[in-house]
Amino acid sequence: MAKKYRFSFGPWNISPGADPFGPPVRAELPFARKVRMYRKLGFTHIQLHDDDVVPADWDARQTQRGVAKVKKLLDSEGLTVEFVAPRLWEDPRTIDGAFTANRPADRRYARDRSRRAIDIARMLDCDFIVLWPAREGTYIREAKDAQAAIGRMVDAVNDMLAYDESIRIAGEMKPNEPMDQAYCPTVGHFMGLAYRTSDPDRVGVLIESAHSILAGLDPADDMAYALWHGKLWSVHLNDQNGLKYDQDKTFGSVDLRRAFNQVWVLDRAKFYDIGVVGLDVKAMRTTKPAHQTKHLANSLAMFNFLLERVRSVDEELVDSLRRSRDYEELDRYILGHLMGKSGK
Ligand code: GLO
Ligand code: MG
């Protein structure tokens, strides 16, 4: 019974299909309409940017009222907020980065906005903040002091830890896009930094499959690494076809075996007891409005399909093939198993 997974996604995963080369091709659905779709799609948790909840420039009173309204809506749908993420990459004050911006006033804006995201999370009964440091990096290396930048990122996390003494923070690392080079490009980088914060036990990671792949790493191994440290607190499962822009494809749609291994690692670590499975997937631009949630339903179904494959692996056979170092046979067995072929 305890082996049941919970699933989440963010409202940005139902999107109008704009890309850098063309305008939206579907109407943006109102937030409330998206919220009403979650349960029907099999999701119980919602991920939110701070300004998905209320506009970032509202004052304290407006914010409180606005958040209370959203809370009521979420409650009426039986949805739990998995995390709140300060959107530190759209405001003009974050053009040069947020925590690592060269202008002190811009860094202060990032600090204040992150504190406000914590306030919003608290009002939504949520104690979990995710930081995707989208613009903490450079287009040209000479633009910033790279060494100072790392210290500034630690300071920013410390400020949030001090602002709320039980909030947990997970970094979601991505090596590039929108920046040419991010300062903390991988999970490993952020974890190194986490151990130097004022309360390492409250700092962990969210791993997105596509981000690991973009860094040339295997997402399942990245997850195993963070799990060993007790620091994998959320995932953004999706897929990615090689080293290009961040695609957020349907989970398993490019490399079934790579997806299988992510589910394997998560399930062996009993991730269902640790966190929620997030699906950070994007519909194709060609998708018709009537089909704009299929990528979410399909990703969830793929997770469950692979979970069944993972749980029906012949563990004894795998162990014996490992002992005899017959990885050729192990390779054949896994491929056959993935294709639904039984037999040894
Ligand atoms: C972009 C990220 C982004 C985050 C979201 C929540 O590449 O994956 O979608 O997941 O802002 O942190
Ligand atoms: Mg993500």
Short mmCIF file of C-alpha atoms and ligand atoms in Angstrom, two decimals:
data_model
loop_
_atom_site.label_atom_id
_atom_site.label_comp_id
_atom_site.label_asym_id
_atom_site.label_seq_id
_atom_site.Cartn_x
_atom_site.Cartn_y
_atom_site.Cartn_z
CA MET A 1 0.00 0.00 0.00
CA ALA A 2 2.82 2.38 0.91
CA LYS A 3 4.32 1.66 -2.47
CA LYS A 4 2.04 4.09 -4.27
CA TYR A 5 3.53 7.03 -6.08
CA ARG A 6 2.12 10.53 -6.06
CA PHE A 7 2.40 12.71 -9.15
CA SER A 8 2.66 16.41 -9.84
CA PHE A 9 3.16 18.96 -12.59
CA GLY A 10 3.13 22.74 -12.89
CA PRO A 11 0.60 24.93 -14.70
CA TRP A 12 3.35 25.82 -17.20
CA ASN A 13 3.13 22.23 -18.47
CA ILE A 14 -0.17 23.11 -20.15
CA SER A 15 1.08 25.78 -22.51
CA PRO A 16 0.06 27.65 -25.65
CA GLY A 17 2.97 26.32 -27.72
CA ALA A 18 5.01 29.45 -28.43
CA ASP A 19 8.68 28.89 -29.25
CA PRO A 20 11.54 31.31 -30.04
CA PHE A 21 10.51 31.21 -33.71
CA GLY A 22 6.78 31.48 -33.53
CA PRO A 23 3.84 32.80 -31.50
CA PRO A 24 1.37 30.78 -29.44
CA VAL A 25 -0.75 28.31 -31.39
CA ARG A 26 -3.23 27.49 -28.62
CA ALA A 27 -5.11 29.80 -26.27
CA GLU A 28 -3.61 30.05 -22.77
CA LEU A 29 -6.04 28.34 -20.42
CA PRO A 30 -7.03 30.18 -17.25
CA PHE A 31 -5.25 28.96 -14.12
CA ALA A 32 -8.49 27.74 -12.52
CA ARG A 33 -9.29 25.63 -15.55
CA LYS A 34 -5.87 24.00 -15.42
CA VAL A 35 -6.28 23.30 -11.72
CA ARG A 36 -9.52 21.45 -12.42
CA MET A 37 -7.72 19.14 -14.85
CA TYR A 38 -5.23 17.68 -12.34
CA ARG A 39 -7.32 15.03 -10.62
CA LYS A 40 -8.85 13.77 -13.85
CA LEU A 41 -5.35 13.26 -15.21
CA GLY A 42 -4.29 11.27 -12.13
CA PHE A 43 -2.30 14.02 -10.37
CA THR A 44 -2.71 14.92 -6.69
CA HIS A 45 0.08 17.51 -6.33
CA ILE A 46 0.75 20.85 -7.98
CA GLN A 47 4.04 22.70 -8.47
CA LEU A 48 3.88 26.46 -8.59
CA HIS A 49 6.01 29.44 -9.41
CA ASP A 50 5.42 32.32 -7.01
CA ASP A 51 3.76 34.34 -9.76
CA ASP A 52 1.58 31.44 -10.87
CA VAL A 53 -0.18 32.12 -7.56
CA VAL A 54 -0.28 35.95 -7.46
CA PRO A 55 1.47 38.67 -9.49
CA ALA A 56 4.95 39.37 -8.17
CA ASP A 57 4.33 43.10 -7.70
CA TRP A 58 1.33 42.84 -5.40
CA ASP A 59 1.72 44.28 -1.91
CA ALA A 60 1.48 42.19 1.25
CA ARG A 61 -2.28 42.66 1.70
CA GLN A 62 -3.16 41.88 -1.91
CA THR A 63 -0.81 38.91 -1.82
CA GLN A 64 -2.39 37.48 1.29
CA ARG A 65 -5.89 37.77 -0.15
CA GLY A 66 -4.83 36.43 -3.54
CA VAL A 67 -3.04 33.43 -2.07
CA ALA A 68 -6.01 32.64 0.17
CA LYS A 69 -8.23 32.55 -2.92
CA VAL A 70 -5.88 30.16 -4.70
CA LYS A 71 -5.64 28.00 -1.58
CA LYS A 72 -9.44 27.68 -1.55
CA LEU A 73 -9.44 26.64 -5.19
CA LEU A 74 -6.72 24.04 -4.62
CA ASP A 75 -8.47 22.72 -1.51
CA SER A 76 -11.73 22.36 -3.40
CA GLU A 77 -9.91 20.16 -5.91
CA GLY A 78 -8.10 18.20 -3.20
CA LEU A 79 -4.70 19.29 -4.50
CA THR A 80 -1.55 19.57 -2.38
CA VAL A 81 1.18 22.06 -3.22
CA GLU A 82 4.45 20.17 -3.72
CA PHE A 83 6.69 23.24 -4.00
CA VAL A 84 6.86 26.92 -4.78
CA ALA A 85 9.66 28.24 -7.00
CA PRO A 86 10.54 31.93 -7.17
CA ARG A 87 10.54 32.86 -10.87
CA LEU A 88 13.82 34.72 -10.93
CA TRP A 89 14.26 34.98 -14.67
CA GLU A 90 11.51 37.20 -16.17
CA ASP A 91 11.66 40.50 -14.32
CA PRO A 92 13.91 43.20 -15.86
CA ARG A 93 15.87 43.20 -12.59
CA THR A 94 16.96 39.61 -13.28
CA ILE A 95 18.37 40.20 -16.77
CA ASP A 96 21.92 39.84 -15.48
CA GLY A 97 21.07 36.98 -13.13
CA ALA A 98 19.38 37.08 -9.75
CA PHE A 99 21.68 36.02 -6.92
CA THR A 100 24.77 36.52 -9.09
CA ALA A 101 23.76 39.79 -10.78
CA ASN A 102 26.53 42.36 -10.78
CA ARG A 103 24.29 45.15 -9.42
CA PRO A 104 23.71 44.96 -5.65
CA ALA A 105 20.16 46.33 -6.11
CA ASP A 106 19.33 43.45 -8.43
CA ARG A 107 20.69 40.93 -5.94
CA ARG A 108 18.53 42.49 -3.24
CA TYR A 109 15.49 42.14 -5.49
CA ALA A 110 16.27 38.41 -5.89
CA ARG A 111 16.65 38.02 -2.14
CA ASP A 112 13.36 39.78 -1.38
CA ARG A 113 11.50 37.89 -4.05
CA SER A 114 12.81 34.56 -2.71
CA ARG A 115 11.69 35.47 0.81
CA ARG A 116 8.28 36.36 -0.57
CA ALA A 117 8.10 32.97 -2.31
CA ILE A 118 8.62 31.38 1.11
CA ASP A 119 5.75 33.46 2.52
CA ILE A 120 3.52 32.28 -0.32
CA ALA A 121 4.57 28.65 0.19
CA ARG A 122 3.73 28.90 3.90
CA MET A 123 0.29 30.33 3.15
CA LEU A 124 -0.26 27.29 0.92
CA ASP A 125 0.81 24.85 3.69
CA CYS A 126 3.98 24.02 1.82
CA ASP A 127 7.50 23.85 3.29
CA PHE A 128 9.40 23.16 0.09
CA ILE A 129 11.10 25.68 -2.23
CA VAL A 130 12.69 24.81 -5.57
CA LEU A 131 15.37 27.00 -7.07
CA TRP A 132 16.00 26.76 -10.78
CA PRO A 133 18.83 29.30 -11.10
CA ALA A 134 18.01 30.08 -14.71
CA ARG A 135 20.20 33.14 -15.18
CA GLU A 136 22.99 32.42 -12.71
CA GLY A 137 25.72 32.15 -15.29
CA THR A 138 27.09 34.08 -18.22
CA TYR A 139 27.06 34.43 -22.00
CA ILE A 140 30.73 35.38 -21.93
CA ARG A 141 33.06 34.27 -19.14
CA GLU A 142 34.46 37.75 -18.52
CA ALA A 143 31.04 39.19 -17.61
CA LYS A 144 31.18 38.17 -13.94
CA ASP A 145 33.55 37.04 -11.25
CA ALA A 146 32.83 33.29 -11.32
CA GLN A 147 34.35 32.61 -7.93
CA ALA A 148 32.38 35.40 -6.24
CA ALA A 149 29.23 34.08 -7.94
CA ILE A 150 29.40 30.76 -6.10
CA GLY A 151 29.70 32.57 -2.77
CA ARG A 152 26.70 34.70 -3.70
CA MET A 153 24.65 31.60 -4.40
CA VAL A 154 25.54 30.17 -0.99
CA ASP A 155 24.65 33.51 0.63
CA ALA A 156 21.27 33.47 -1.12
CA VAL A 157 20.45 29.96 0.09
CA ASN A 158 21.61 30.88 3.60
CA ASP A 159 19.37 33.91 3.58
CA MET A 160 16.35 31.74 2.78
CA LEU A 161 17.30 29.18 5.44
CA ALA A 162 17.56 31.94 8.02
CA TYR A 163 14.34 33.61 6.91
CA ASP A 164 12.35 30.46 7.66
CA GLU A 165 13.83 27.97 10.07
CA SER A 166 12.12 24.87 8.71
CA ILE A 167 11.81 25.54 4.99
CA ARG A 168 13.56 22.99 2.74
CA ILE A 169 15.24 24.08 -0.47
CA ALA A 170 16.06 21.98 -3.53
CA GLY A 171 18.22 23.18 -6.40
CA GLU A 172 17.19 22.18 -9.91
CA MET A 173 20.34 22.34 -11.97
CA LYS A 174 20.64 22.72 -15.73
CA PRO A 175 23.93 23.30 -17.54
CA ASN A 176 22.76 25.78 -20.17
CA GLU A 177 19.72 27.59 -21.59
CA PRO A 178 18.96 30.38 -21.18
CA MET A 179 22.61 31.00 -20.28
CA ASP A 180 25.55 29.81 -22.35
CA GLN A 181 27.10 28.38 -19.17
CA ALA A 182 25.47 28.03 -15.78
CA TYR A 183 27.60 28.43 -12.66
CA CYS A 184 26.15 25.36 -11.03
CA PRO A 185 25.66 23.16 -14.08
CA THR A 186 25.00 19.79 -12.46
CA VAL A 187 23.44 18.11 -9.47
CA GLY A 188 26.90 17.34 -8.13
CA HIS A 189 27.90 20.99 -8.28
CA PHE A 190 24.87 22.09 -6.32
CA MET A 191 25.32 19.36 -3.74
CA GLY A 192 28.87 20.49 -3.11
CA LEU A 193 27.49 23.94 -2.49
CA ALA A 194 24.66 22.59 -0.31
CA TYR A 195 27.15 21.13 2.15
CA ARG A 196 28.64 24.59 2.64
CA THR A 197 25.34 26.25 3.55
CA SER A 198 24.35 27.05 7.12
CA ASP A 199 22.00 24.02 7.35
CA PRO A 200 22.94 21.31 4.82
CA ASP A 201 20.16 19.01 6.06
CA ARG A 202 17.61 21.40 4.61
CA VAL A 203 19.25 21.73 1.19
CA GLY A 204 18.80 19.07 -1.49
CA VAL A 205 18.11 18.65 -5.18
CA LEU A 206 15.38 18.16 -7.73
CA ILE A 207 16.68 16.21 -10.72
CA GLU A 208 15.24 16.76 -14.17
CA SER A 209 16.03 13.98 -16.67
CA ALA A 210 16.62 16.39 -19.58
CA HIS A 211 18.98 18.55 -17.53
CA SER A 212 21.23 15.61 -16.68
CA ILE A 213 21.21 14.52 -20.32
CA LEU A 214 22.13 18.05 -21.45
CA ALA A 215 25.12 17.86 -19.10
CA GLY A 216 26.17 14.59 -20.78
CA LEU A 217 25.18 12.60 -17.70
CA ASP A 218 22.84 9.70 -17.16
CA PRO A 219 19.77 10.79 -15.16
CA ALA A 220 19.45 7.44 -13.35
CA ASP A 221 23.05 7.66 -12.12
CA ASP A 222 22.54 11.30 -11.14
CA MET A 223 19.48 10.24 -9.14
CA ALA A 224 21.37 7.39 -7.49
CA TYR A 225 24.12 9.82 -6.50
CA ALA A 226 21.68 12.22 -4.84
CA LEU A 227 19.73 9.37 -3.24
CA TRP A 228 22.89 8.03 -1.62
CA HIS A 229 23.35 11.45 -0.01
CA GLY A 230 19.70 11.50 1.09
CA LYS A 231 19.25 14.62 -1.01
CA LEU A 232 16.90 13.64 -3.82
CA TRP A 233 13.67 15.33 -2.83
CA SER A 234 11.91 15.69 -6.15
CA VAL A 235 12.26 14.77 -9.82
CA HIS A 236 11.21 16.25 -13.13
CA LEU A 237 10.90 13.25 -15.38
CA ASN A 238 10.89 13.90 -19.12
CA ASP A 239 13.07 13.05 -22.12
CA GLN A 240 15.58 14.74 -24.39
CA ASN A 241 16.80 13.87 -27.87
CA GLY A 242 20.51 14.68 -27.73
CA LEU A 243 22.39 17.88 -27.04
CA LYS A 244 20.15 20.68 -28.24
CA TYR A 245 17.63 23.03 -26.66
CA ASP A 246 15.81 21.74 -23.56
CA GLN A 247 12.97 19.71 -25.07
CA ASP A 248 10.88 18.47 -22.13
CA LYS A 249 9.63 15.54 -24.18
CA THR A 250 7.19 12.95 -22.88
CA PHE A 251 8.88 10.65 -20.38
CA GLY A 252 10.43 7.65 -22.12
CA SER A 253 9.66 8.91 -25.61
CA VAL A 254 13.30 9.08 -26.76
CA ASP A 255 15.09 6.37 -24.82
CA LEU A 256 12.90 3.78 -23.16
CA ARG A 257 15.79 2.02 -21.48
CA ARG A 258 17.12 5.25 -19.98
CA ALA A 259 13.64 5.93 -18.60
CA PHE A 260 13.38 2.38 -17.28
CA ASN A 261 16.63 2.85 -15.38
CA GLN A 262 15.36 6.05 -13.76
CA VAL A 263 12.25 4.25 -12.52
CA TRP A 264 14.41 1.34 -11.38
CA VAL A 265 16.68 3.57 -9.29
CA LEU A 266 13.75 5.49 -7.81
CA ASP A 267 11.78 2.39 -6.94
CA ARG A 268 14.71 0.50 -5.43
CA ALA A 269 15.26 3.56 -3.19
CA LYS A 270 11.53 3.59 -2.22
CA PHE A 271 11.14 7.07 -3.62
CA TYR A 272 7.38 6.77 -3.06
CA ASP A 273 8.18 7.31 0.64
CA ILE A 274 10.48 10.25 -0.06
CA GLY A 275 8.91 12.55 -2.60
CA VAL A 276 6.47 13.26 -5.37
CA VAL A 277 7.14 12.33 -8.99
CA GLY A 278 7.00 15.49 -11.07
CA LEU A 279 6.58 15.37 -14.83
CA ASP A 280 8.08 18.46 -16.45
CA VAL A 281 6.87 17.80 -19.97
CA LYS A 282 5.78 20.04 -22.80
CA ALA A 283 3.22 19.38 -25.53
CA MET A 284 4.47 19.52 -29.11
CA ARG A 285 3.74 22.78 -30.93
CA THR A 286 1.67 20.77 -33.41
CA THR A 287 -0.70 19.58 -30.65
CA LYS A 288 -4.34 20.61 -31.05
CA PRO A 289 -6.01 22.34 -28.07
CA ALA A 290 -8.22 19.31 -27.47
CA HIS A 291 -5.11 17.15 -26.95
CA GLN A 292 -2.99 19.53 -24.89
CA THR A 293 -2.84 17.39 -21.76
CA LYS A 294 -2.06 14.10 -23.49
CA HIS A 295 1.69 14.47 -22.92
CA LEU A 296 1.00 14.58 -19.17
CA ALA A 297 -1.33 11.57 -19.17
CA ASN A 298 1.08 9.68 -21.44
CA SER A 299 4.10 10.45 -19.24
CA LEU A 300 2.28 9.24 -16.14
CA ALA A 301 1.14 6.10 -17.96
CA MET A 302 4.73 5.53 -19.11
CA PHE A 303 5.97 5.79 -15.54
CA ASN A 304 3.43 3.19 -14.43
CA PHE A 305 4.21 0.93 -17.36
CA LEU A 306 7.92 1.07 -16.58
CA LEU A 307 7.20 0.58 -12.88
CA GLU A 308 5.52 -2.71 -13.73
CA ARG A 309 8.58 -3.69 -15.81
CA VAL A 310 10.92 -2.68 -12.96
CA ARG A 311 8.98 -4.63 -10.36
CA SER A 312 8.83 -7.75 -12.52
CA VAL A 313 12.57 -7.89 -13.14
CA ASP A 314 13.96 -11.29 -12.19
CA GLU A 315 16.26 -10.06 -9.42
CA GLU A 316 17.84 -13.44 -8.86
CA LEU A 317 18.77 -13.68 -12.50
CA VAL A 318 20.22 -10.16 -12.47
CA ASP A 319 22.26 -11.01 -9.37
CA SER A 320 23.59 -14.21 -10.84
CA LEU A 321 24.49 -12.50 -14.14
CA ARG A 322 26.31 -9.83 -12.17
CA ARG A 323 28.17 -12.50 -10.21
CA SER A 324 29.23 -14.33 -13.35
CA ARG A 325 30.02 -11.05 -15.08
CA ASP A 326 27.81 -12.06 -18.00
CA TYR A 327 26.74 -8.57 -18.96
CA GLU A 328 26.04 -9.67 -22.56
CA GLU A 329 23.29 -11.93 -21.25
CA LEU A 330 22.13 -9.23 -18.83
CA ASP A 331 21.88 -6.81 -21.76
CA ARG A 332 19.79 -9.31 -23.74
CA TYR A 333 17.58 -10.06 -20.75
CA ILE A 334 16.84 -6.40 -20.02
CA LEU A 335 16.02 -5.62 -23.66
CA GLY A 336 13.76 -8.64 -23.87
CA HIS A 337 12.11 -7.71 -20.59
CA LEU A 338 11.48 -4.18 -21.86
CA MET A 339 9.83 -5.63 -24.96
CA GLY A 340 7.58 -7.78 -22.82
CA LYS A 341 9.32 -11.04 -23.67
CA SER A 342 9.52 -13.48 -20.82
CA GLY A 343 12.15 -16.17 -20.46
CA LYS A 344 15.73 -16.14 -19.49
C1 GLO B 1 13.45 24.74 -17.05
C2 GLO B 1 13.03 24.16 -15.79
C3 GLO B 1 11.78 24.81 -15.23
C4 GLO B 1 11.61 24.49 -13.77
C5 GLO B 1 10.51 25.26 -13.12
C6 GLO B 1 10.37 24.95 -11.65
O1 GLO B 1 14.28 24.25 -17.74
O2 GLO B 1 12.86 22.78 -15.93
O3 GLO B 1 10.65 24.44 -15.97
O4 GLO B 1 11.40 23.13 -13.61
O5 GLO B 1 10.74 26.60 -13.28
O6 GLO B 1 11.54 25.14 -10.97
MG MG B 2 12.16 21.34 -14.55
#
